[in-house]
Amino acid sequence: MRIDMHLHTRRSFDCLTDPHAVVQAARNAGMDRICVTDHNEIEAAVSLKAAYPAFIIVGEEVKTAEGVDIIGLYLHERIPKGTPARDTCMWIHEQGGVVYVPHPFAPGKGGDGFILPVVEDLVDAVEGFNARLHHQSLNDRAVEWAAARHLPLGAGSDAHTPGEVGRAYVDVQPFVDSPEGLLGALRRGSISGRSSSRFVHVASTYAKVHKIFAR
């Protein structure tokens, strides 16, 4: 199975893509399952899970109080933006979910790794390849950090446009659709990916501006 573990729909503040168009783009890209990880939202992910139960994992990319992103997978309750990082991780676990750290060494959204010591004991998996990072060393550092702690790796396109979907993914054996099943599969999986064009950030900026003026 191929899983893109990090992507967005128009429920994110910086994306205009219809949720069902994301599913179609993922199928066209050869994905067998996707994690829908909108910024500070789970509404689209929950709706897609109801429509495509075997294809969707419900997630949320939470902007923590520290300004660093943490993804929760297998959520059923939204975690508010601005929740402290450690509290975010504990809230994910209280829901029975998976704490998945995206782009941990990226400047800004990843905090250049500064938050990792704070949440290290709560992390379940690490994003080893993010297609929107244009310096491979940032992905390499994430792989090295995870390996030193025997944590499984995932990968994701971080797509904000349909054309990005599936540019990064993890290959795994079929697994029971559960947090435990996913983590077990990731431990035996392999990550793959290729960087998206730098122009994808223009699309995200346009989406932000469009939504501001559309209010």
Short mmCIF file of C-alpha atoms in Angstrom, two decimals:
data_model
loop_
_atom_site.label_atom_id
_atom_site.label_comp_id
_atom_site.label_asym_id
_atom_site.label_seq_id
_atom_site.Cartn_x
_atom_site.Cartn_y
_atom_site.Cartn_z
CA MET A 1 0.00 0.00 0.00
CA ARG A 2 1.07 3.57 -0.67
CA ILE A 3 0.04 6.28 1.78
CA ASP A 4 0.50 10.03 1.43
CA MET A 5 0.54 10.94 5.11
CA HIS A 6 0.31 14.73 4.94
CA LEU A 7 -1.99 16.79 2.71
CA HIS A 8 -4.60 19.53 2.80
CA THR A 9 -8.04 20.51 1.53
CA ARG A 10 -9.81 23.86 1.32
CA ARG A 11 -10.60 23.58 5.02
CA SER A 12 -7.00 24.73 5.53
CA PHE A 13 -6.49 28.49 5.50
CA ASP A 14 -3.92 28.22 2.69
CA CYS A 15 -5.60 25.74 0.32
CA LEU A 16 -8.46 25.98 -2.17
CA THR A 17 -8.77 22.32 -3.22
CA ASP A 18 -12.15 20.63 -2.90
CA PRO A 19 -11.87 17.61 -0.57
CA HIS A 20 -13.26 15.18 -3.13
CA ALA A 21 -10.79 16.50 -5.70
CA VAL A 22 -8.01 15.61 -3.26
CA VAL A 23 -9.28 12.03 -3.12
CA GLN A 24 -9.41 11.82 -6.91
CA ALA A 25 -5.91 13.28 -7.23
CA ALA A 26 -4.63 10.73 -4.72
CA ARG A 27 -6.21 7.84 -6.62
CA ASN A 28 -4.78 9.17 -9.88
CA ALA A 29 -1.36 9.28 -8.22
CA GLY A 30 -1.60 5.63 -7.18
CA MET A 31 -2.23 6.13 -3.50
CA ASP A 32 -4.09 3.43 -1.58
CA ARG A 33 -4.81 5.58 1.47
CA ILE A 34 -4.26 9.19 2.52
CA CYS A 35 -4.02 11.10 5.77
CA VAL A 36 -6.06 14.30 5.52
CA THR A 37 -4.28 16.75 7.80
CA ASP A 38 -5.85 20.18 7.47
CA HIS A 39 -4.49 23.05 9.53
CA ASN A 40 -6.35 23.20 12.85
CA GLU A 41 -9.41 21.44 11.38
CA ILE A 42 -10.79 17.92 11.03
CA GLU A 43 -14.17 18.70 9.40
CA ALA A 44 -13.20 17.74 5.85
CA ALA A 45 -11.27 14.70 7.02
CA VAL A 46 -14.24 13.40 9.02
CA SER A 47 -16.61 13.92 6.06
CA LEU A 48 -14.21 12.17 3.68
CA LYS A 49 -13.81 9.27 6.11
CA ALA A 50 -17.58 8.77 6.03
CA ALA A 51 -17.59 8.86 2.23
CA TYR A 52 -14.43 6.79 1.64
CA PRO A 53 -13.92 4.79 4.85
CA ALA A 54 -11.12 2.54 3.60
CA PHE A 55 -9.20 5.37 1.94
CA ILE A 56 -9.02 8.09 4.62
CA ILE A 57 -7.19 8.51 7.90
CA VAL A 58 -8.50 11.50 9.85
CA GLY A 59 -5.75 13.88 10.90
CA GLU A 60 -5.09 17.46 11.94
CA GLU A 61 -1.98 19.61 11.66
CA VAL A 62 -2.09 21.66 14.85
CA LYS A 63 -0.28 24.98 15.13
CA THR A 64 0.88 24.80 18.72
CA ALA A 65 1.37 27.70 21.15
CA GLU A 66 5.06 27.56 20.31
CA GLY A 67 4.32 28.12 16.61
CA VAL A 68 5.41 24.58 15.69
CA ASP A 69 3.20 22.10 13.81
CA ILE A 70 2.28 18.69 15.23
CA ILE A 71 0.05 16.22 13.40
CA GLY A 72 -2.43 13.97 15.14
CA LEU A 73 -3.73 10.94 13.24
CA TYR A 74 -6.84 8.89 13.98
CA LEU A 75 -8.53 11.81 15.67
CA HIS A 76 -12.22 12.23 16.38
CA GLU A 77 -12.00 15.58 18.15
CA ARG A 78 -10.39 18.80 16.89
CA ILE A 79 -7.49 20.19 18.89
CA PRO A 80 -7.59 24.00 19.06
CA LYS A 81 -4.87 26.08 17.47
CA GLY A 82 -2.54 27.51 20.10
CA THR A 83 -2.55 24.47 22.39
CA PRO A 84 0.94 23.98 23.87
CA ALA A 85 2.96 21.31 22.08
CA ARG A 86 3.15 18.87 24.96
CA ASP A 87 -0.56 19.27 25.71
CA THR A 88 -1.30 18.72 22.01
CA CYS A 89 0.54 15.41 22.05
CA MET A 90 -1.21 14.28 25.22
CA TRP A 91 -4.59 15.27 23.76
CA ILE A 92 -3.84 13.19 20.67
CA HIS A 93 -2.99 10.19 22.84
CA GLU A 94 -6.13 10.70 24.95
CA GLN A 95 -8.10 10.21 21.72
CA GLY A 96 -6.17 7.03 21.01
CA GLY A 97 -4.36 8.76 18.17
CA VAL A 98 -0.84 8.85 16.74
CA VAL A 99 1.55 11.74 17.38
CA TYR A 100 3.25 12.35 14.04
CA VAL A 101 5.86 15.11 13.82
CA PRO A 102 5.97 16.79 10.39
CA HIS A 103 9.02 18.60 8.96
CA PRO A 104 10.66 18.80 12.41
CA PHE A 105 13.77 20.67 11.28
CA ALA A 106 12.14 23.15 8.92
CA PRO A 107 12.51 26.79 9.93
CA GLY A 108 9.34 28.37 11.27
CA LYS A 109 6.68 25.66 11.04
CA GLY A 110 9.09 23.02 12.32
CA GLY A 111 10.88 25.28 14.77
CA ASP A 112 14.25 24.05 13.49
CA GLY A 113 13.92 21.16 15.93
CA PHE A 114 13.71 23.22 19.11
CA ILE A 115 10.45 21.63 20.28
CA LEU A 116 11.65 18.04 19.93
CA PRO A 117 13.20 17.70 23.41
CA VAL A 118 9.91 18.94 24.89
CA VAL A 119 7.78 16.24 23.23
CA GLU A 120 10.33 13.50 22.51
CA ASP A 121 8.82 10.96 24.91
CA LEU A 122 5.37 11.42 23.33
CA VAL A 123 6.28 11.13 19.63
CA ASP A 124 5.05 8.00 17.81
CA ALA A 125 6.36 8.64 14.28
CA VAL A 126 8.35 11.21 12.33
CA GLU A 127 7.97 12.62 8.82
CA GLY A 128 11.14 11.51 7.06
CA PHE A 129 10.34 13.14 3.72
CA ASN A 130 8.25 16.23 3.10
CA ALA A 131 7.91 17.17 -0.58
CA ARG A 132 7.62 20.88 0.21
CA LEU A 133 11.07 21.02 1.79
CA HIS A 134 13.57 22.08 -0.85
CA HIS A 135 16.72 21.35 1.16
CA GLN A 136 17.20 17.60 1.48
CA SER A 137 19.31 18.11 4.59
CA LEU A 138 16.12 19.06 6.49
CA ASN A 139 14.56 15.69 5.64
CA ASP A 140 17.84 13.91 6.37
CA ARG A 141 18.01 15.41 9.86
CA ALA A 142 14.51 14.15 10.57
CA VAL A 143 15.48 10.63 9.46
CA GLU A 144 18.58 10.70 11.66
CA TRP A 145 16.66 11.98 14.68
CA ALA A 146 14.04 9.26 14.31
CA ALA A 147 16.61 6.51 13.78
CA ALA A 148 18.47 7.48 16.94
CA ARG A 149 15.23 6.96 18.88
CA HIS A 150 14.00 3.88 16.98
CA LEU A 151 10.90 5.73 15.77
CA PRO A 152 9.11 4.78 12.54
CA LEU A 153 9.14 7.09 9.55
CA GLY A 154 6.37 8.42 7.35
CA ALA A 155 6.32 10.67 4.30
CA GLY A 156 3.92 13.12 2.75
CA SER A 157 3.45 15.57 -0.05
CA ASP A 158 2.16 18.34 2.25
CA ALA A 159 0.00 19.03 -0.80
CA HIS A 160 -2.00 22.23 -1.00
CA THR A 161 -2.83 21.72 -4.70
CA PRO A 162 -4.04 18.59 -6.52
CA GLY A 163 -0.86 18.31 -8.59
CA GLU A 164 1.26 17.84 -5.47
CA VAL A 165 -0.67 14.88 -4.08
CA GLY A 166 1.39 11.70 -4.00
CA ARG A 167 4.77 13.36 -4.49
CA ALA A 168 5.85 11.72 -1.23
CA TYR A 169 4.50 8.58 0.39
CA VAL A 170 5.31 5.54 2.46
CA ASP A 171 5.12 2.00 1.07
CA VAL A 172 3.70 -0.45 3.62
CA GLN A 173 2.17 -3.87 3.76
CA PRO A 174 -1.65 -3.93 4.15
CA PHE A 175 -2.63 -3.28 7.75
CA VAL A 176 -5.65 -3.05 10.02
CA ASP A 177 -6.92 0.54 9.84
CA SER A 178 -6.04 1.54 13.40
CA PRO A 179 -3.30 3.51 15.18
CA GLU A 180 -1.54 0.31 16.19
CA GLY A 181 -1.90 -1.14 12.70
CA LEU A 182 -0.43 1.99 11.09
CA LEU A 183 2.54 2.18 13.45
CA GLY A 184 3.33 -1.49 12.95
CA ALA A 185 3.18 -1.04 9.18
CA LEU A 186 5.40 2.05 9.28
CA ARG A 187 8.07 0.16 11.20
CA ARG A 188 8.36 -2.24 8.25
CA GLY A 189 7.71 0.38 5.56
CA SER A 190 9.88 2.51 3.30
CA ILE A 191 9.58 6.18 2.41
CA SER A 192 9.80 7.67 -1.08
CA GLY A 193 9.42 11.13 -2.52
CA ARG A 194 10.52 13.91 -4.80
CA SER A 195 10.46 17.60 -4.05
CA SER A 196 7.66 19.74 -5.40
CA SER A 197 8.39 22.87 -7.41
CA ARG A 198 9.06 26.01 -5.40
CA PHE A 199 6.11 27.55 -7.26
CA VAL A 200 3.67 25.54 -5.13
CA HIS A 201 4.19 28.13 -2.40
CA VAL A 202 2.73 30.76 -4.74
CA ALA A 203 -0.51 28.76 -4.79
CA SER A 204 -0.62 28.67 -1.00
CA THR A 205 -0.04 32.42 -0.78
CA TYR A 206 -2.77 33.06 -3.34
CA ALA A 207 -5.16 30.86 -1.33
CA LYS A 208 -4.46 32.84 1.85
CA VAL A 209 -5.04 36.19 0.14
CA HIS A 210 -8.12 34.95 -1.70
CA LYS A 211 -9.72 33.80 1.53
CA ILE A 212 -8.96 37.08 3.29
CA PHE A 213 -10.68 39.13 0.57
CA ALA A 214 -13.53 36.64 0.21
CA ARG A 215 -14.68 37.15 3.78
#
